[in-house]
mmCIF file of C-alpha atoms in Angstrom:
data_model
loop_
_atom_site.group_PDB
_atom_site.id
_atom_site.type_symbol
_atom_site.label_atom_id
_atom_site.label_comp_id
_atom_site.label_asym_id
_atom_site.label_seq_id
_atom_site.Cartn_x
_atom_site.Cartn_y
_atom_site.Cartn_z
ATOM 1 C CA GLY A 1 0.000 0.000 0.000
ATOM 2 C CA ASN A 2 0.876 3.670 -0.039
ATOM 3 C CA SER A 3 2.558 4.995 3.087
ATOM 4 C CA VAL A 4 4.944 7.549 4.526
ATOM 5 C CA THR A 5 7.458 6.894 7.303
ATOM 6 C CA GLN A 6 9.218 9.646 9.240
ATOM 7 C CA MET A 7 11.945 9.572 11.818
ATOM 8 C CA GLU A 8 10.610 9.541 15.341
ATOM 9 C CA GLY A 9 10.725 12.594 17.512
ATOM 10 C CA PRO A 10 10.998 14.633 19.470
ATOM 11 C CA VAL A 11 14.096 16.181 17.959
ATOM 12 C CA THR A 12 15.754 18.737 20.223
ATOM 13 C CA LEU A 13 18.374 21.102 18.790
ATOM 14 C CA SER A 14 20.168 24.246 19.833
ATOM 15 C CA GLU A 15 19.620 27.421 17.860
ATOM 16 C CA GLU A 16 21.753 27.584 14.664
ATOM 17 C CA ALA A 17 22.197 23.803 14.546
ATOM 18 C CA PHE A 18 21.749 21.817 11.319
ATOM 19 C CA LEU A 19 18.438 19.992 10.939
ATOM 20 C CA THR A 20 17.601 16.788 9.105
ATOM 21 C CA ILE A 21 14.247 15.045 9.409
ATOM 22 C CA ASN A 22 14.131 11.800 7.465
ATOM 23 C CA CYS A 23 11.149 10.774 5.358
ATOM 24 C CA THR A 24 10.739 7.708 3.158
ATOM 25 C CA TYR A 25 7.696 6.622 1.210
ATOM 26 C CA THR A 26 6.037 3.702 -0.518
ATOM 27 C CA ALA A 27 3.722 4.484 -3.389
ATOM 28 C CA THR A 28 2.438 3.199 -6.685
ATOM 29 C CA GLY A 29 3.181 5.447 -9.607
ATOM 30 C CA TYR A 30 4.854 8.825 -9.182
ATOM 31 C CA PRO A 31 3.402 10.792 -6.313
ATOM 32 C CA SER A 32 4.018 14.402 -5.439
ATOM 33 C CA LEU A 33 5.758 14.885 -2.092
ATOM 34 C CA PHE A 34 5.181 17.517 0.560
ATOM 35 C CA TRP A 35 6.310 18.827 3.888
ATOM 36 C CA TYR A 36 3.659 20.425 6.081
ATOM 37 C CA VAL A 37 4.355 22.257 9.346
ATOM 38 C CA GLN A 38 2.065 22.617 12.351
ATOM 39 C CA TYR A 39 2.821 25.365 14.833
ATOM 40 C CA PRO A 40 1.395 25.013 18.349
ATOM 41 C CA GLY A 41 -2.381 25.426 18.450
ATOM 42 C CA GLU A 42 -2.733 25.797 14.680
ATOM 43 C CA GLY A 43 -3.687 23.736 11.664
ATOM 44 C CA LEU A 44 -1.151 22.462 9.173
ATOM 45 C CA GLN A 45 0.458 24.718 6.594
ATOM 46 C CA LEU A 46 2.244 23.712 3.432
ATOM 47 C CA LEU A 47 6.001 24.267 3.841
ATOM 48 C CA LEU A 48 7.339 22.976 0.530
ATOM 49 C CA LYS A 49 6.688 20.451 -2.191
ATOM 50 C CA ALA A 50 8.267 18.578 -5.101
ATOM 51 C CA THR A 51 6.307 17.054 -7.930
ATOM 52 C CA LYS A 52 8.844 14.857 -9.734
ATOM 53 C CA ALA A 53 12.110 13.022 -9.233
ATOM 54 C CA ASP A 54 15.174 15.212 -8.529
ATOM 55 C CA ASP A 55 13.028 18.290 -7.880
ATOM 56 C CA LYS A 56 14.076 20.347 -4.881
ATOM 57 C CA GLY A 57 11.430 22.124 -2.851
ATOM 58 C CA SER A 58 12.488 25.072 -0.711
ATOM 59 C CA ASN A 59 10.908 27.659 1.562
ATOM 60 C CA LYS A 60 11.959 29.702 4.619
ATOM 61 C CA GLY A 61 15.456 28.156 4.542
ATOM 62 C CA PHE A 62 14.114 24.589 4.483
ATOM 63 C CA GLU A 63 14.908 22.268 1.577
ATOM 64 C CA ALA A 64 13.978 18.750 0.493
ATOM 65 C CA THR A 65 14.931 16.801 -2.641
ATOM 66 C CA TYR A 66 12.710 14.152 -4.234
ATOM 67 C CA ARG A 67 14.932 11.052 -4.471
ATOM 68 C CA LYS A 68 13.204 8.373 -6.491
ATOM 69 C CA GLU A 69 16.082 5.892 -6.223
ATOM 70 C CA THR A 70 15.919 5.893 -2.417
ATOM 71 C CA THR A 71 12.183 6.798 -2.193
ATOM 72 C CA SER A 72 13.073 9.595 0.186
ATOM 73 C CA PHE A 73 12.264 13.265 0.770
ATOM 74 C CA HIS A 74 14.384 14.353 3.734
ATOM 75 C CA LEU A 75 13.844 17.833 5.183
ATOM 76 C CA GLU A 76 16.934 19.948 5.898
ATOM 77 C CA LYS A 77 17.754 23.379 7.230
ATOM 78 C CA GLY A 78 21.219 24.759 7.715
ATOM 79 C CA SER A 79 20.561 26.868 10.800
ATOM 80 C CA VAL A 80 17.393 26.440 12.858
ATOM 81 C CA GLN A 81 15.742 29.132 14.950
ATOM 82 C CA VAL A 82 13.578 28.936 18.055
ATOM 83 C CA SER A 83 10.625 29.954 15.856
ATOM 84 C CA ASP A 84 11.058 26.716 13.861
ATOM 85 C CA SER A 85 9.802 24.722 16.845
ATOM 86 C CA ALA A 86 6.787 22.841 15.482
ATOM 87 C CA VAL A 87 5.616 19.446 14.278
ATOM 88 C CA TYR A 88 6.679 18.552 10.729
ATOM 89 C CA PHE A 89 4.700 16.163 8.553
ATOM 90 C CA CYS A 90 5.890 14.484 5.385
ATOM 91 C CA ALA A 91 3.128 13.556 2.955
ATOM 92 C CA LEU A 92 2.551 12.118 -0.481
ATOM 93 C CA PHE A 93 -0.216 13.131 -2.827
ATOM 94 C CA LEU A 94 -2.261 10.710 -4.929
ATOM 95 C CA ILE A 95 -4.592 11.731 -7.702
ATOM 96 C CA TYR A 96 -8.059 10.239 -7.288
ATOM 97 C CA ASN A 97 -11.190 10.994 -9.282
ATOM 98 C CA GLN A 98 -11.466 14.743 -9.771
ATOM 99 C CA GLY A 99 -9.327 15.629 -6.817
ATOM 100 C CA GLY A 100 -6.744 13.972 -4.691
ATOM 101 C CA LYS A 101 -5.787 13.025 -1.195
ATOM 102 C CA LEU A 102 -2.746 13.281 0.971
ATOM 103 C CA ILE A 103 -1.260 10.454 2.987
ATOM 104 C CA PHE A 104 0.671 11.765 5.980
ATOM 105 C CA GLY A 105 3.523 10.434 7.998
ATOM 106 C CA GLN A 106 3.209 10.347 11.765
ATOM 107 C CA GLY A 107 4.872 13.718 12.288
ATOM 108 C CA THR A 108 8.175 14.702 13.872
ATOM 109 C CA GLU A 109 8.236 17.215 16.694
ATOM 110 C CA LEU A 110 11.108 19.688 16.599
ATOM 111 C CA SER A 111 12.089 21.705 19.640
ATOM 112 C CA VAL A 112 14.763 24.388 19.225
ATOM 113 C CA LYS A 113 16.378 25.763 22.403
ATOM 114 C CA PRO A 114 17.991 29.215 22.592
ATOM 115 C CA ASN B 1 -9.379 35.994 4.699
ATOM 116 C CA ALA B 2 -11.421 33.390 6.576
ATOM 117 C CA GLY B 3 -10.149 30.353 4.617
ATOM 118 C CA VAL B 4 -11.354 27.173 6.335
ATOM 119 C CA THR B 5 -13.520 27.656 9.409
ATOM 120 C CA GLN B 6 -14.302 24.852 11.841
ATOM 121 C CA THR B 7 -16.743 24.846 14.713
ATOM 122 C CA PRO B 8 -16.657 24.176 17.578
ATOM 123 C CA LYS B 9 -13.027 24.537 18.703
ATOM 124 C CA PHE B 10 -13.517 22.362 21.777
ATOM 125 C CA GLN B 11 -16.142 19.801 22.720
ATOM 126 C CA VAL B 12 -16.616 17.292 25.517
ATOM 127 C CA LEU B 13 -19.089 14.443 25.002
ATOM 128 C CA LYS B 14 -20.259 11.495 27.029
ATOM 129 C CA THR B 15 -20.090 8.040 25.510
ATOM 130 C CA GLY B 16 -23.101 7.475 23.280
ATOM 131 C CA GLN B 17 -23.847 11.121 22.607
ATOM 132 C CA SER B 18 -23.997 12.434 19.064
ATOM 133 C CA MET B 19 -22.665 15.614 17.550
ATOM 134 C CA THR B 20 -21.784 17.246 14.253
ATOM 135 C CA LEU B 21 -18.561 19.069 13.483
ATOM 136 C CA GLN B 22 -19.049 21.883 11.022
ATOM 137 C CA CYS B 23 -16.622 23.028 8.344
ATOM 138 C CA ALA B 24 -16.935 25.783 5.774
ATOM 139 C CA GLN B 25 -14.496 27.206 3.229
ATOM 140 C CA ASP B 26 -14.771 30.423 1.291
ATOM 141 C CA MET B 27 -12.137 29.749 -1.378
ATOM 142 C CA ASN B 28 -14.457 28.079 -3.908
ATOM 143 C CA HIS B 29 -12.527 24.820 -3.551
ATOM 144 C CA ASN B 30 -13.872 21.628 -5.042
ATOM 145 C CA SER B 31 -12.372 19.106 -2.633
ATOM 146 C CA MET B 32 -12.816 18.906 1.120
ATOM 147 C CA TYR B 33 -11.426 16.515 3.730
ATOM 148 C CA TRP B 34 -11.775 15.428 7.333
ATOM 149 C CA TYR B 35 -8.706 14.199 9.207
ATOM 150 C CA ARG B 36 -8.121 13.126 12.765
ATOM 151 C CA GLN B 37 -4.818 13.663 14.517
ATOM 152 C CA ASP B 38 -3.656 11.345 17.267
ATOM 153 C CA PRO B 39 -0.311 11.347 19.094
ATOM 154 C CA GLY B 40 2.309 9.278 17.284
ATOM 155 C CA MET B 41 -0.023 8.541 14.378
ATOM 156 C CA GLY B 42 -0.002 11.752 12.425
ATOM 157 C CA LEU B 43 -3.085 12.643 10.430
ATOM 158 C CA ARG B 44 -5.433 9.970 9.200
ATOM 159 C CA LEU B 45 -8.082 10.592 6.586
ATOM 160 C CA ILE B 46 -11.632 9.899 7.752
ATOM 161 C CA TYR B 47 -13.689 10.952 4.734
ATOM 162 C CA TYR B 48 -13.242 13.207 1.768
ATOM 163 C CA SER B 49 -15.318 14.839 -0.907
ATOM 164 C CA ALA B 50 -13.608 15.226 -4.270
ATOM 165 C CA SER B 51 -16.383 17.494 -5.497
ATOM 166 C CA GLU B 52 -19.842 18.682 -4.524
ATOM 167 C CA GLY B 53 -22.231 15.761 -4.408
ATOM 168 C CA THR B 54 -19.604 13.063 -3.832
ATOM 169 C CA THR B 55 -18.113 11.592 -0.676
ATOM 170 C CA ASP B 56 -15.696 8.714 -0.175
ATOM 171 C CA LYS B 57 -14.231 6.816 2.761
ATOM 172 C CA GLY B 58 -10.690 7.387 3.856
ATOM 173 C CA GLU B 59 -8.493 5.272 6.101
ATOM 174 C CA VAL B 60 -10.606 5.378 9.293
ATOM 175 C CA PRO B 61 -14.298 5.955 8.431
ATOM 176 C CA ASN B 62 -15.924 3.663 11.005
ATOM 177 C CA GLY B 63 -18.130 5.508 13.479
ATOM 178 C CA TYR B 64 -18.434 8.619 11.312
ATOM 179 C CA ASN B 65 -20.712 9.990 8.626
ATOM 180 C CA VAL B 66 -20.288 13.037 6.430
ATOM 181 C CA SER B 67 -22.435 15.386 4.405
ATOM 182 C CA ARG B 68 -21.276 17.658 1.613
ATOM 183 C CA LEU B 69 -24.094 20.135 2.084
ATOM 184 C CA ASN B 70 -22.999 22.373 -0.762
ATOM 185 C CA LYS B 71 -19.706 23.446 -2.279
ATOM 186 C CA ARG B 72 -18.748 25.449 0.824
ATOM 187 C CA GLU B 73 -19.721 23.111 3.646
ATOM 188 C CA PHE B 74 -18.627 19.619 4.683
ATOM 189 C CA SER B 75 -19.846 18.298 8.028
ATOM 190 C CA LEU B 76 -18.683 15.310 10.073
ATOM 191 C CA ARG B 77 -21.129 13.493 12.330
ATOM 192 C CA LEU B 78 -20.511 11.152 15.217
ATOM 193 C CA GLU B 79 -23.734 9.224 15.775
ATOM 194 C CA SER B 80 -22.727 7.491 19.006
ATOM 195 C CA ALA B 81 -19.456 8.817 20.371
ATOM 196 C CA ALA B 82 -16.881 6.436 21.836
ATOM 197 C CA PRO B 83 -13.736 7.179 23.897
ATOM 198 C CA SER B 84 -11.656 5.970 20.931
ATOM 199 C CA GLN B 85 -12.899 9.010 19.026
ATOM 200 C CA THR B 86 -11.147 11.373 21.408
ATOM 201 C CA SER B 87 -8.863 13.253 19.036
ATOM 202 C CA VAL B 88 -8.178 16.519 17.284
ATOM 203 C CA TYR B 89 -10.192 16.837 14.082
ATOM 204 C CA PHE B 90 -9.060 18.899 11.127
ATOM 205 C CA CYS B 91 -11.050 19.944 8.114
ATOM 206 C CA ALA B 92 -9.199 20.871 4.950
ATOM 207 C CA SER B 93 -9.955 21.924 1.404
ATOM 208 C CA SER B 94 -8.133 22.090 -1.915
ATOM 209 C CA PRO B 95 -8.917 23.396 -5.374
ATOM 210 C CA GLY B 96 -9.000 19.823 -6.674
ATOM 211 C CA GLY B 97 -7.798 18.527 -9.990
ATOM 212 C CA PHE B 98 -4.019 18.639 -10.228
ATOM 213 C CA ARG B 99 -3.620 21.355 -7.621
ATOM 214 C CA GLU B 100 -2.638 19.619 -4.431
ATOM 215 C CA LYS B 101 -2.107 22.225 -1.737
ATOM 216 C CA LEU B 102 -4.434 21.650 1.191
ATOM 217 C CA PHE B 103 -5.679 24.495 3.339
ATOM 218 C CA PHE B 104 -6.430 23.469 6.907
ATOM 219 C CA GLY B 105 -8.763 24.772 9.550
ATOM 220 C CA SER B 106 -7.480 25.326 13.083
ATOM 221 C CA GLY B 107 -8.961 22.101 14.438
ATOM 222 C CA THR B 108 -11.581 20.820 16.874
ATOM 223 C CA GLN B 109 -10.386 19.187 20.080
ATOM 224 C CA LEU B 110 -12.916 16.495 21.012
ATOM 225 C CA SER B 111 -12.932 14.519 24.243
ATOM 226 C CA VAL B 112 -15.290 11.592 24.751
ATOM 227 C CA LEU B 113 -15.648 10.519 28.358
#
């Protein structure tokens, strides 16, 4: 079946540290891949996406590259800030009927300390 | 800039009670979704509506029903609440077709005692 697996959290880093959150997927066909972020008390927001192999999505200093050969979409940031503390969800998108649906990973909580 | 609006924000039910979670979007989106979020399990799709007049089951539909009242509104009903339905519920919408970005509401925290 189609699924997304993320590294378990919580991940605790000091400000300005390098961040990697691993994400691997299983899917039929060629899905689009996403990272969503959920700040405390809020709904999810799209952070970045990639729609085909070797695409790199980027936003707010975060990057992720669609690696078809390893079925991965790892999230990276060179220097995290306290304001990046949130839960990060990797997801894949499948086209279905006239719309589509997202399948989410379990989420990885990031806590950045000053 | 309302986006996706969910009501209520918090709700406490007793086992066996029924209730309806309301969701409305003002972005003229075709597709709407209901997810539940549980610790360590991420978001799981309950039901979705690809377009007005259609609804389909997601991963965890048991114990729920939905109604796509019109293009704007998509409600989720619990007919007989159970403690296992204690969760945070999110409604989302998307333009549909090949446009995949989902817009989420701020969630409903439901406790079933």
